[in-house]
């Protein structure tokens, strides 16, 4: 089994922006018996965790985040790293594409963005109903990809 890193990105205090963190926390519990899988709950600052992710030497990295890809609220898609645009996808200060570039250089891993389309991004805890349903499906999807 390849070494897999699951990197949750998001802000739990901004409604659907917390979807990546919610999914990663759930996957951490569901995949806890697999030593070759590590989860990283990075919040809005994935750049602060890049050295520990690189030190793990993953062969596959899944970045998990709420991102606007013009889908339906709660819809999720798995994007290969080369399809992630330099601007626009993420709601965070550092561009996801910069995170991908750094991780590619440091790990040579195959990198993907599991993006979930947000419905609401404003100050409020908890996910909207549509995004909650989408995250539940995305968790099962990614769990199957990892096993």
Coordinates of C-alpha atoms in Angstrom, one line a residue:
X1 CA 0.0 0.0 0.0
X2 CA 1.4 3.5 -0.9
X3 CA 2.0 6.1 1.8
X4 CA -0.9 8.5 1.7
X5 CA -1.2 12.0 3.2
X6 CA -4.7 13.5 3.6
X7 CA -4.4 17.3 4.2
X8 CA -7.5 19.0 5.5
X9 CA -7.8 22.7 4.8
X10 CA -10.4 25.2 6.0
X11 CA -11.9 27.4 8.6
X12 CA -14.5 25.7 10.9
X13 CA -15.8 29.2 11.9
X14 CA -16.8 30.1 8.4
X15 CA -19.7 27.6 7.7
X16 CA -18.9 25.5 4.6
X17 CA -15.3 26.6 4.4
X18 CA -14.8 24.1 7.2
X19 CA -15.7 21.1 5.0
X20 CA -12.1 20.0 4.4
X21 CA -11.4 20.0 8.1
X22 CA -14.6 18.1 8.9
X23 CA -13.8 15.5 6.3
X24 CA -10.2 15.0 7.4
X25 CA -11.2 14.6 11.1
X26 CA -13.7 11.9 10.0
X27 CA -11.1 10.2 7.8
X28 CA -8.6 10.3 10.7
X29 CA -11.0 8.1 12.8
X30 CA -12.0 5.8 9.9
X31 CA -8.5 5.2 8.7
X32 CA -6.7 5.1 12.1
X33 CA -5.6 1.5 11.7
X34 CA -3.5 2.2 8.6
X35 CA 0.1 3.2 9.5
X36 CA 0.8 4.2 5.9
X37 CA -2.0 6.8 6.0
X38 CA -1.5 10.1 7.8
X39 CA -4.0 13.0 8.2
X40 CA -3.1 16.6 8.7
X41 CA -5.7 19.1 9.9
X42 CA -4.1 22.3 8.8
X43 CA -6.8 24.9 9.1
X44 CA -6.3 28.0 7.0
X45 CA -2.5 27.7 7.1
X46 CA -1.4 24.5 5.3
X47 CA 2.0 26.2 4.7
X48 CA 2.7 25.6 8.4
X49 CA 2.5 21.9 8.0
X50 CA 4.4 21.4 4.7
X51 CA 7.7 20.2 6.3
X52 CA 6.0 17.5 8.4
X53 CA 4.0 16.3 5.3
X54 CA 7.2 16.2 3.2
X55 CA 9.0 14.3 6.0
X56 CA 6.4 11.6 5.9
X57 CA 7.4 11.0 2.3
X58 CA 3.9 10.3 0.9
X59 CA 3.5 8.8 -2.5
X60 CA -0.1 10.2 -2.8
X61 CA -1.4 13.4 -1.3
X62 CA -5.0 14.4 -1.1
X63 CA -5.6 18.1 -0.3
X64 CA -9.2 18.3 1.0
X65 CA -10.9 21.7 0.9
X66 CA -14.0 23.7 0.1
X67 CA -13.4 25.3 -3.3
X68 CA -15.5 27.1 -5.9
X69 CA -15.4 25.1 -9.1
X70 CA -18.9 26.3 -10.2
X71 CA -20.6 23.1 -9.1
X72 CA -23.8 22.6 -7.2
X73 CA -23.5 23.1 -3.4
X74 CA -22.3 19.9 -1.8
X75 CA -20.9 18.5 -5.0
X76 CA -17.4 17.2 -4.8
X77 CA -14.7 16.5 -7.4
X78 CA -11.3 15.1 -7.4
X79 CA -8.8 17.2 -9.4
X80 CA -5.3 16.1 -10.4
X81 CA -2.8 18.7 -9.4
X82 CA -2.2 19.8 -13.0
X83 CA -5.8 20.9 -13.2
X84 CA -5.7 23.2 -10.1
X85 CA -5.6 26.8 -11.2
X86 CA -3.2 29.3 -9.6
X87 CA -6.0 31.5 -8.5
X88 CA -9.7 31.2 -7.6
X89 CA -10.1 27.7 -6.3
X90 CA -9.4 28.3 -2.6
X91 CA -10.7 30.7 -0.1
X92 CA -7.4 30.9 1.9
X93 CA -4.5 33.3 2.0
X94 CA -2.0 31.0 0.3
X95 CA -2.8 29.6 -3.1
X96 CA -3.5 25.9 -3.2
X97 CA -1.2 25.8 -6.3
X98 CA 1.7 27.1 -4.3
X99 CA 1.1 24.3 -1.7
X100 CA 1.0 21.8 -4.6
X101 CA 4.3 23.2 -6.1
X102 CA 6.1 22.9 -2.9
X103 CA 4.9 19.4 -2.1
X104 CA 5.7 18.2 -5.7
X105 CA 9.3 19.4 -5.3
X106 CA 9.7 18.0 -1.8
X107 CA 8.0 14.6 -2.2
X108 CA 7.5 13.7 -5.9
X109 CA 4.0 12.5 -4.8
X110 CA 1.0 12.2 -7.0
X111 CA -1.2 15.1 -5.7
X112 CA -4.9 15.6 -5.9
X113 CA -7.4 18.2 -4.7
X114 CA -10.7 16.8 -3.4
X115 CA -12.8 19.9 -3.6
X116 CA -16.3 20.4 -2.3
X117 CA -18.5 23.2 -3.6
X118 CA -19.5 25.5 -0.7
X119 CA -22.9 27.0 -0.4
X120 CA -22.3 29.4 2.5
X121 CA -19.0 31.0 3.6
X122 CA -19.6 33.5 6.4
X123 CA -19.0 33.5 10.1
X124 CA -21.0 30.6 11.5
X125 CA -20.1 27.2 12.9
X126 CA -21.3 24.1 11.1
X127 CA -21.9 23.1 7.5
X128 CA -25.0 23.8 5.4
X129 CA -27.3 20.8 4.9
X130 CA -26.2 20.3 1.3
X131 CA -22.5 20.5 2.0
X132 CA -22.9 18.2 5.0
X133 CA -24.5 15.6 2.8
X134 CA -21.8 16.1 0.2
X135 CA -19.0 15.7 2.8
X136 CA -20.6 12.5 4.0
X137 CA -20.4 11.1 0.4
X138 CA -16.9 12.5 -0.1
X139 CA -15.6 10.8 3.1
X140 CA -16.8 7.4 1.8
X141 CA -15.3 8.1 -1.6
X142 CA -11.9 9.0 -0.3
X143 CA -11.9 6.2 2.3
X144 CA -12.4 3.7 -0.6
X145 CA -9.5 5.4 -2.6
X146 CA -7.2 4.9 0.4
X147 CA -7.9 1.3 1.1

